[in-house]
Amino acid sequence: MGRVNDPAAFSALLAPEGLALLDELRDHDPAQELALATKLRREHPAELVSAALAQARLRQRAVAKFGAEDAARMFFTPNGVEQATRTSVAAYRAGAFEALGVRSVADLCCGIGGDAIALARAGIRVLAVDRDPLTCEVARANAEALGLAGLIEVREADVTEVDTAAYDAVFVDPARRGGRGRIFDPEAYSPPLSWAVSAALKAPRAALKIAPGIPHEAIPAEADAEWISDGGDVKEAVLWFGTAPGRMRATLLPGPRALVGRGLPDPEVRPVGRYLYEPDGAVIRAHLVAEVAEEVGGGLVDETIAYVTADELHATPYAAAYEITDQLPFNVKKLKALLREREVGVLTVKKRGSAVEPEELRRKAMPKPFGRRAVTVFLTRVAGAPTMLVGAPVG
């Protein structure tokens, strides 16, 4: 990893020889990397070859977030790939800023520039700030590579010392990882959430990117809190300022589709009906399961579990629906017998409120395929009791 974090090695990649080498490695096969490296070192300096191969690997990893076309032109660091906002989410947020009439944004803790790129593509002028010299060089190179240098100014600075008064909005993406991994305490972010909130309150508009698991009691009263999922996976939470204080919402991408909280009381617990609804993770994080339950005319299977049950099928983008065929007390032998009887060959195990690991249950209950039918088993609690619900996705 040292060569991808070495400023001198990165500068060499931006020179004509380095850029030509990266083009040559665009579609390289990692399995053939050793032989390829040996060949390339006959024609180029060994350090440059090592740096180019490391960058080519990062580009391949970045395809999932940035798409093949952009990833092939951009530059990355290991932390940059890990922490950058994926393009679909960044583009959605840039569109939200644009809809608010924002024409300039101070992007604080910009990293390699994922959000700055999306903002610039929306026609918004960006001041991108980071305190790490190499990260700034990478962000600058990305703006140049994507033809956005005219809209993105990259500045190496401590974000707490940057004057943002000249900008329509502030966007802050604090570092949420340390030497020991993810940081869960918002005051341990870098910079701390309290500083980011104070910076947001000084701006006409602002958005703070935070971890989706943030406790609701840590959300300031002035904030409009949004949880975002993409393709069913929760990606982040955002605190907006200058919009709708106190609002709670879940946004699902692609779409976008937005479910806004209405302050509903918790749904009643009711017996398991014909259908089970599994709310999107963003809906659960936003505490909007009650809104989904009202939409489908259902209740909870247990007061502590975010599964909604109903007797009738109602289409909703905010939850996946399953038709339930069996309800069993937790018992591996009974489940195995049922799977054999139903000639099940594909078993999906989901859990909520159970300590059992899905892979362990799958191995014990179906050591080999019994047929071709596919079923889903939910390990959960129903009215407090460990329960297995068997069914299949609707549609």
XYZ file of C-alpha atoms in Angstrom:
395
model
C 0.000 0.000 0.000
C 2.971 2.315 0.521
C 3.305 3.204 -3.154
C -0.300 4.367 -3.435
C 0.204 6.596 -0.391
C 3.555 8.017 -1.574
C 3.269 11.581 -2.959
C 6.374 11.162 -5.141
C 5.049 7.920 -6.638
C 1.699 9.580 -7.287
C 3.350 12.545 -9.026
C 5.189 10.100 -11.281
C 1.851 8.590 -12.308
C 0.666 12.004 -13.535
C 3.664 12.367 -15.858
C 3.242 11.218 -19.492
C 5.048 7.901 -18.899
C 2.881 7.144 -15.868
C -0.356 8.011 -17.648
C 0.614 5.852 -20.636
C 1.388 2.961 -18.290
C -1.991 3.316 -16.574
C -3.723 3.234 -19.968
C -1.853 0.020 -20.758
C -3.062 -1.496 -17.463
C -6.698 -0.493 -17.888
C -8.012 -4.024 -18.475
C -5.204 -6.003 -16.881
C -5.917 -9.371 -15.260
C -4.816 -9.368 -11.581
C -4.177 -13.107 -11.843
C -1.462 -12.387 -14.419
C 0.018 -9.473 -12.500
C 3.351 -11.058 -11.614
C 4.214 -11.909 -15.215
C 2.939 -8.523 -16.362
C 5.050 -6.695 -13.783
C 8.155 -8.578 -14.885
C 7.515 -7.608 -18.496
C 6.792 -3.942 -17.720
C 9.913 -3.548 -15.577
C 11.997 -4.193 -18.649
C 10.538 -1.019 -20.178
C 9.802 1.242 -17.165
C 11.313 2.023 -13.737
C 10.367 -0.621 -11.159
C 8.921 1.961 -8.732
C 6.680 3.394 -11.447
C 5.454 -0.072 -12.440
C 4.622 -0.877 -8.807
C 2.763 2.407 -8.358
C 0.843 1.930 -11.623
C -0.175 -1.627 -10.745
C -1.360 -0.496 -7.306
C -3.375 2.329 -8.887
C -4.838 -0.075 -11.482
C -6.041 -2.343 -8.673
C -7.673 0.605 -6.915
C -9.393 1.610 -10.141
C -10.852 -1.858 -10.484
C -12.137 -1.713 -6.908
C -13.630 1.726 -7.572
C -15.812 0.536 -10.462
C -18.553 -0.515 -8.012
C -18.817 3.057 -6.692
C -17.912 5.210 -9.673
C -18.749 3.123 -12.733
C -16.250 1.736 -15.230
C -15.859 4.897 -17.313
C -15.067 7.293 -14.464
C -13.042 4.770 -12.443
C -10.748 4.184 -15.429
C -9.869 7.895 -15.551
C -9.792 8.750 -11.854
C -7.087 8.373 -9.216
C -7.464 6.811 -5.805
C -5.915 6.039 -2.457
C -6.988 2.981 -0.444
C -8.860 5.156 2.069
C -10.291 7.194 -0.786
C -11.916 4.162 -2.399
C -13.221 2.961 0.964
C -14.681 6.252 2.174
C -15.812 8.040 -0.991
C -19.513 8.529 -1.658
C -20.761 6.326 -4.471
C -21.751 8.224 -7.611
C -25.479 7.447 -7.403
C -25.739 8.914 -3.882
C -23.482 11.885 -4.618
C -25.468 12.719 -7.770
C -28.746 12.543 -5.839
C -27.401 14.902 -3.175
C -25.997 17.306 -5.769
C -29.445 17.381 -7.361
C -30.972 18.194 -3.981
C -28.557 21.103 -3.533
C -29.351 22.309 -7.039
C -33.104 22.136 -6.351
C -32.540 24.374 -3.318
C -31.033 27.024 -5.587
C -27.477 26.420 -4.405
C -24.840 27.591 -6.894
C -21.695 27.268 -4.745
C -20.691 24.776 -2.044
C -17.797 24.589 0.409
C -17.064 20.835 0.504
C -15.212 20.299 3.774
C -13.280 17.013 4.211
C -13.597 16.434 0.476
C -11.446 13.298 0.303
C -10.656 12.263 -3.275
C -13.525 14.426 -4.533
C -16.507 12.118 -5.077
C -19.080 14.650 -3.884
C -17.232 17.600 -5.419
C -17.379 15.871 -8.814
C -21.131 15.309 -8.549
C -21.716 18.905 -7.464
C -19.621 20.264 -10.330
C -21.487 18.078 -12.808
C -24.670 19.713 -11.542
C -23.145 23.084 -12.473
C -22.288 24.026 -8.884
C -19.002 25.781 -8.075
C -17.070 23.885 -5.373
C -14.350 24.719 -2.884
C -12.996 21.266 -1.957
C -10.988 21.277 1.284
C -8.896 18.549 2.907
C -5.924 18.695 5.248
C -4.014 15.773 3.730
C -1.582 16.859 0.978
C -1.764 13.643 -1.057
C -5.564 13.507 -0.830
C -5.696 17.056 -2.187
C -3.402 16.088 -5.059
C -5.663 13.154 -5.882
C -8.801 15.322 -5.735
C -7.139 17.899 -7.986
C -6.090 15.198 -10.460
C -9.637 13.816 -10.513
C -11.144 17.222 -11.259
C -8.666 17.607 -14.104
C -9.177 14.076 -15.458
C -12.953 14.528 -15.602
C -12.828 17.997 -17.147
C -14.176 19.738 -14.035
C -11.147 21.746 -12.911
C -12.891 24.985 -13.878
C -15.592 24.383 -11.239
C -13.556 22.718 -8.483
C -10.948 24.563 -6.442
C -9.006 22.152 -4.203
C -7.459 23.662 -1.095
C -5.167 21.972 1.418
C -6.241 23.339 4.801
C -7.691 22.553 8.203
C -11.448 22.745 7.561
C -12.029 24.393 10.941
C -10.033 27.404 9.726
C -11.760 27.884 6.353
C -14.054 30.886 5.854
C -17.178 29.624 4.070
C -19.154 32.879 4.154
C -18.888 33.383 0.390
C -20.639 30.093 -0.403
C -24.341 29.293 -0.696
C -23.982 26.050 1.213
C -21.615 23.923 3.264
C -21.186 20.170 2.935
C -19.218 18.343 5.637
C -18.152 14.704 5.451
C -16.214 14.074 8.678
C -13.801 11.147 8.898
C -15.589 8.294 10.650
C -12.724 5.815 10.672
C -9.703 5.689 12.919
C -6.786 3.359 13.457
C -9.119 0.760 14.968
C -11.857 0.934 12.356
C -15.249 2.620 12.362
C -15.939 5.400 14.838
C -19.414 5.276 16.367
C -19.252 8.271 18.709
C -20.188 11.369 16.642
C -17.969 13.515 18.863
C -15.015 11.317 17.893
C -15.503 12.137 14.205
C -12.805 14.320 12.640
C -13.940 17.072 12.908
C -16.493 16.335 15.692
C -20.191 16.449 14.862
C -20.698 19.401 17.225
C -18.228 21.482 15.181
C -19.881 20.411 11.909
C -23.309 21.398 13.255
C -22.025 24.815 14.326
C -20.537 25.319 10.842
C -23.834 24.233 9.264
C -25.886 26.645 11.352
C -23.775 29.564 10.107
C -24.516 28.767 6.448
C -27.725 29.475 4.490
C -27.906 25.772 3.588
C -25.862 22.808 4.753
C -25.634 19.037 4.692
C -23.612 16.846 7.047
C -22.867 13.256 6.057
C -22.965 10.950 9.089
C -23.079 7.254 9.898
C -26.576 5.760 9.420
C -26.457 4.225 12.895
C -26.392 7.603 14.644
C -28.693 7.627 17.714
C -31.760 9.754 17.045
C -31.186 11.606 20.314
C -27.890 12.884 18.873
C -29.687 14.609 15.977
C -30.012 18.390 16.505
C -33.525 19.824 16.599
C -32.623 22.165 13.709
C -31.760 19.251 11.407
C -33.763 17.607 8.632
C -32.554 13.995 8.931
C -32.397 11.760 5.869
C -31.332 8.129 5.598
C -30.333 6.963 2.110
C -30.271 3.439 0.694
C -29.138 2.425 -2.766
C -30.396 -0.834 -4.237
C -31.627 -1.870 -0.794
C -28.323 -1.214 1.006
C -28.208 1.621 3.544
C -25.340 3.897 2.566
C -25.444 6.940 4.830
C -27.432 9.463 6.764
C -27.443 13.195 6.074
C -28.394 16.073 8.329
C -29.748 18.962 6.268
C -29.948 22.510 7.611
C -31.979 25.364 6.173
C -34.701 23.011 4.893
C -37.307 21.409 7.217
C -36.204 21.269 10.871
C -37.317 18.132 12.711
C -38.223 16.177 9.575
C -37.304 12.475 9.404
C -37.220 10.775 6.010
C -35.960 7.724 4.174
C -34.788 8.071 0.586
C -34.497 5.020 -1.626
C -32.313 4.958 -4.714
C -32.675 4.463 -7.598
C -35.699 6.679 -7.850
C -35.502 8.595 -5.715
C -38.456 7.606 -3.560
C -38.882 9.433 -0.270
C -40.900 8.343 2.765
C -41.438 11.210 5.195
C -42.213 10.655 8.856
C -45.583 11.771 10.157
C -45.023 11.118 13.845
C -47.189 7.989 13.910
C -47.377 5.878 17.073
C -45.817 2.422 17.077
C -47.964 -0.126 15.196
C -49.892 -2.703 17.185
C -48.605 -6.264 17.425
C -50.846 -8.726 15.592
C -50.799 -12.405 14.590
C -48.779 -13.301 11.521
C -50.938 -12.905 8.437
C -50.544 -14.117 4.897
C -47.898 -11.536 4.029
C -44.712 -10.365 5.694
C -43.161 -7.006 4.787
C -39.456 -6.384 5.282
C -38.951 -2.587 5.365
C -35.961 -1.099 3.566
C -33.011 -0.492 5.875
C -33.278 3.282 5.424
C -36.900 3.112 6.589
C -35.860 1.198 9.698
C -32.985 3.549 10.496
C -35.301 6.540 10.108
C -37.798 4.936 12.513
C -40.535 4.975 9.876
C -41.761 1.382 10.163
C -45.104 2.752 11.428
C -45.558 4.638 8.145
C -45.024 1.411 6.192
C -47.406 -0.502 8.458
C -50.109 2.103 7.875
C -49.511 1.984 4.115
C -50.022 -1.792 3.935
C -52.684 -1.998 6.624
C -50.515 -4.158 8.863
C -49.005 -4.546 12.300
C -45.825 -5.832 13.882
C -45.039 -9.510 14.484
C -43.347 -8.439 17.741
C -43.101 -5.056 19.440
C -39.283 -5.091 19.170
C -38.966 -6.422 15.598
C -39.182 -4.368 12.380
C -41.212 -6.936 10.422
C -44.710 -5.914 9.366
C -47.457 -8.459 8.741
C -50.792 -8.102 6.935
C -53.527 -10.297 5.479
C -53.629 -8.470 2.151
C -50.967 -7.585 -0.396
C -50.279 -3.888 -0.930
C -47.538 -2.737 -3.278
C -45.037 -0.420 -1.611
C -41.548 0.643 -2.679
C -40.534 0.917 0.968
C -40.674 -2.783 1.868
C -40.176 -6.171 0.228
C -43.245 -8.432 0.457
C -43.200 -12.182 1.127
C -46.066 -14.646 1.135
C -45.835 -16.733 4.303
C -46.796 -20.402 4.047
C -45.649 -21.740 7.424
C -45.054 -20.536 10.962
C -42.966 -22.838 13.166
C -41.367 -22.616 16.600
C -37.602 -22.540 16.198
C -36.609 -26.181 15.602
C -33.931 -27.235 13.115
C -35.246 -30.788 12.719
C -38.766 -29.590 11.897
C -37.403 -27.109 9.394
C -35.252 -29.782 7.748
C -38.269 -32.081 7.419
C -40.355 -29.285 5.908
C -37.647 -28.410 3.392
C -37.338 -32.034 2.340
C -41.112 -32.379 2.029
C -41.343 -29.218 -0.100
C -38.386 -30.300 -2.275
C -36.434 -27.135 -1.578
C -33.132 -26.634 -3.381
C -32.462 -22.923 -2.723
C -32.758 -21.644 0.839
C -32.463 -17.964 1.772
C -32.236 -17.242 5.487
C -32.981 -13.813 6.931
C -32.978 -12.875 10.577
C -34.069 -10.114 12.888
C -34.109 -10.626 16.629
C -32.365 -14.004 16.484
C -28.865 -15.000 17.615
C -28.688 -17.871 15.105
C -26.326 -17.323 12.174
C -28.074 -17.806 8.794
C -25.202 -19.800 7.288
C -25.174 -22.169 10.258
C -28.915 -22.817 9.944
C -28.628 -23.274 6.178
C -25.898 -25.879 6.649
C -27.814 -27.843 9.290
C -31.304 -27.627 7.816
C -30.371 -28.273 4.195
C -27.005 -30.064 3.953
C -27.822 -30.855 0.333
C -30.520 -29.686 -2.121
C -33.791 -31.564 -1.759
C -35.194 -30.338 -5.059
C -35.474 -27.154 -7.104
C -37.945 -25.029 -5.194
C -36.710 -21.799 -3.545
C -37.946 -20.582 -0.156
C -37.050 -17.897 2.365
C -36.922 -18.550 6.097
C -37.176 -15.659 8.564
C -35.608 -16.248 11.972
C -37.362 -13.856 14.290
C -39.574 -13.494 17.322
C -43.344 -13.561 17.205
C -44.974 -12.189 20.348
C -41.676 -12.778 22.135
C -41.166 -16.407 21.072
C -38.332 -17.588 18.752
C -40.068 -18.387 15.476
C -39.365 -19.491 11.914
C -41.553 -18.009 9.175
C -41.334 -19.792 5.821
C -42.369 -18.183 2.557
C -41.283 -16.713 -0.743
C -40.917 -13.235 -2.274
C -43.994 -11.830 -3.959
C -43.552 -11.024 -7.638
